[in-house]
PDB file of C-alpha atoms in Angstrom:
ATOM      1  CA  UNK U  10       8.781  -6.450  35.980  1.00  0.00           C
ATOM      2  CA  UNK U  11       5.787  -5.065  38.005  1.00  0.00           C
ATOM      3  CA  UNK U  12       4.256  -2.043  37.891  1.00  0.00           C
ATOM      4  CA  UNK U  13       5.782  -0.628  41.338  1.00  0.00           C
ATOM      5  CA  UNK U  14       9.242  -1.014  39.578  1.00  0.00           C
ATOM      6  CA  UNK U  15       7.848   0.500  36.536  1.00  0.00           C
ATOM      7  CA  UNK U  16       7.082   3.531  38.510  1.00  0.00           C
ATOM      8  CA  UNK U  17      10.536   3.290  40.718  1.00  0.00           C
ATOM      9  CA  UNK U  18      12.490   3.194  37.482  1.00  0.00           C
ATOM     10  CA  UNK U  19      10.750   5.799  35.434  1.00  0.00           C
ATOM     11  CA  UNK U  20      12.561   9.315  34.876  1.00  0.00           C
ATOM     12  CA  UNK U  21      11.323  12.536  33.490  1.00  0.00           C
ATOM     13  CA  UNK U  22      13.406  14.270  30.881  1.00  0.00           C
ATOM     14  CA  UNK U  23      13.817  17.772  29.720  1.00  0.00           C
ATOM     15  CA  UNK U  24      17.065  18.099  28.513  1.00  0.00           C
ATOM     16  CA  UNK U  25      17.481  16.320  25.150  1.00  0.00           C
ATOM     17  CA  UNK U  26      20.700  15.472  22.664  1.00  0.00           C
ATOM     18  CA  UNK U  27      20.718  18.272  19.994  1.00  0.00           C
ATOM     19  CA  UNK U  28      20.445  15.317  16.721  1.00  0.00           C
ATOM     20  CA  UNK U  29      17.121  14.470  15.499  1.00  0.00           C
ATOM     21  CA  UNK U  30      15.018  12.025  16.141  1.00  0.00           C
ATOM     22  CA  UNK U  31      14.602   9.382  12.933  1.00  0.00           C
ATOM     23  CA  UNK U  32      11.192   9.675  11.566  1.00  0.00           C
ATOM     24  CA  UNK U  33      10.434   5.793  11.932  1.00  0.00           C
ATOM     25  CA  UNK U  34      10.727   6.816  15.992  1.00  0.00           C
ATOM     26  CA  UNK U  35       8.366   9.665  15.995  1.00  0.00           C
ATOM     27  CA  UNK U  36       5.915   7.288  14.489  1.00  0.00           C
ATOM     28  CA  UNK U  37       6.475   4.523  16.623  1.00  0.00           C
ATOM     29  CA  UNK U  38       5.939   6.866  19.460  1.00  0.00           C
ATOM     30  CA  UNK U  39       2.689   8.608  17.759  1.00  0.00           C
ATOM     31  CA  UNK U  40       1.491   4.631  16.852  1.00  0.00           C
ATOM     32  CA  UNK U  41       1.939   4.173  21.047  1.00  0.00           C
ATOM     33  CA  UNK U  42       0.287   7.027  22.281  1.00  0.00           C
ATOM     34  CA  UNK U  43      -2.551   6.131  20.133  1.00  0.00           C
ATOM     35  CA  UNK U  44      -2.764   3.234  21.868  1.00  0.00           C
ATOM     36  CA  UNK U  45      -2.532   4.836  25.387  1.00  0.00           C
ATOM     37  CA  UNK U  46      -5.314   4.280  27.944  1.00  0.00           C
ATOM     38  CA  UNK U  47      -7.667   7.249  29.233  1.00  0.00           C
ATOM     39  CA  UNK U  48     -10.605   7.313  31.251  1.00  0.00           C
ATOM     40  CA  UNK U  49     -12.409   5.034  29.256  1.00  0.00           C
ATOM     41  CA  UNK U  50     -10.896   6.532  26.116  1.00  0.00           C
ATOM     42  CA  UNK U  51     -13.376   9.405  26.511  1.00  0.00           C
ATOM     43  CA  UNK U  52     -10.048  11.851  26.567  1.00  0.00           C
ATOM     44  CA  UNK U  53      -8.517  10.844  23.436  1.00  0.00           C
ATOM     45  CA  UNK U  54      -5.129  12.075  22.783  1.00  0.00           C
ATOM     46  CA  UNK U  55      -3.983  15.103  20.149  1.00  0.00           C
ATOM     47  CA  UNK U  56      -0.613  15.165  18.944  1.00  0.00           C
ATOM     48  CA  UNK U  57       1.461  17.383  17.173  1.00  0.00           C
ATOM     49  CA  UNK U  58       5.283  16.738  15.638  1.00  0.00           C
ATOM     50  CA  UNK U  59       7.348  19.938  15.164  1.00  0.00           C
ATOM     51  CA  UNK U  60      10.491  19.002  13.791  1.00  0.00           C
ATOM     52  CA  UNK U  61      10.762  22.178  12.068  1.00  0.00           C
ATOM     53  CA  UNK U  62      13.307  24.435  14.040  1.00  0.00           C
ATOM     54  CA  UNK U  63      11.711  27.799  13.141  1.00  0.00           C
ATOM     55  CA  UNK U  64       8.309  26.468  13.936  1.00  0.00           C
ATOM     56  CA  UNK U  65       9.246  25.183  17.167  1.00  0.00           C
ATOM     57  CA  UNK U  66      11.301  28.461  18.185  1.00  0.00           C
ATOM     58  CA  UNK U  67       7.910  30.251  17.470  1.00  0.00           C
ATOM     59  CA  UNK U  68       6.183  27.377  19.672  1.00  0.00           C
ATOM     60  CA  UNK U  69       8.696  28.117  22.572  1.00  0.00           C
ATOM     61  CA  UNK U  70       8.470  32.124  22.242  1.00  0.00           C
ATOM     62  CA  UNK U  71       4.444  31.616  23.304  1.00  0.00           C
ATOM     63  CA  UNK U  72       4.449  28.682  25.453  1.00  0.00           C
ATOM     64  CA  UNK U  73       7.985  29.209  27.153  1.00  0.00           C
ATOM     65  CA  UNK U  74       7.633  32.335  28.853  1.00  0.00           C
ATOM     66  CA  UNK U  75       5.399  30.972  31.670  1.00  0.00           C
ATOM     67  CA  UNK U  76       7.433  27.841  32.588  1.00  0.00           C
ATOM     68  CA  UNK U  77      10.858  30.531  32.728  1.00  0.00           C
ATOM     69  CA  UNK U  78       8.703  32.830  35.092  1.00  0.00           C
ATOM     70  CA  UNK U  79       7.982  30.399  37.395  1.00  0.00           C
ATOM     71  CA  UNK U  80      11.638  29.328  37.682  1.00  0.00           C
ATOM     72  CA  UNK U  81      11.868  26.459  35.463  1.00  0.00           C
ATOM     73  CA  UNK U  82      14.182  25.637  32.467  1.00  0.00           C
ATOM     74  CA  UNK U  83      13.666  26.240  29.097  1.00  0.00           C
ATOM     75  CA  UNK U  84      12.566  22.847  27.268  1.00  0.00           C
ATOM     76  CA  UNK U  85      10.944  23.435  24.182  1.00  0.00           C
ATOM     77  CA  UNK U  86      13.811  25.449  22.887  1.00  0.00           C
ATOM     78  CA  UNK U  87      16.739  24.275  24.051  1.00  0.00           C
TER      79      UNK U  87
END
């Protein structure tokens, strides 16, 4: 596969199954996004994992409001 059908075949997602995500996943994904290219690697990359559900509701009550006023659907807690 090439890149151009990389690009053609990628999707955005914001609407997600309700059941968790096995921990061995999250750190696969972590492991790859460590591993991601920036511009030169002078951006670095800064995760966090909520998997709490209070501590996420409390993410989405601060970060949500913005994306809902500008017509989008909610993501983070949904």
């Amino acid at each position: 596969m090439d890149f151009a059908d990389v690009l053609r075949a990628r999707r955005m997602v914001r609407s997600y199954r309700p059941d968790p995500v096995p921990e061995e996943v999250v750190r696969r994904i972590v492991r790859v996004v460590h591993r991601a290219p920036s511009a030169g690697f002078s951006q670095g990359h800064r995760l966090i994992v909520v998997t709490d559900p209070k501590i996420r509701a409390a993410v989405a009550e601060r970060i949500e409001p913005a994306y809902l006023s500008s017509g989008m659907q909610p993501w983070v807690s949904v």
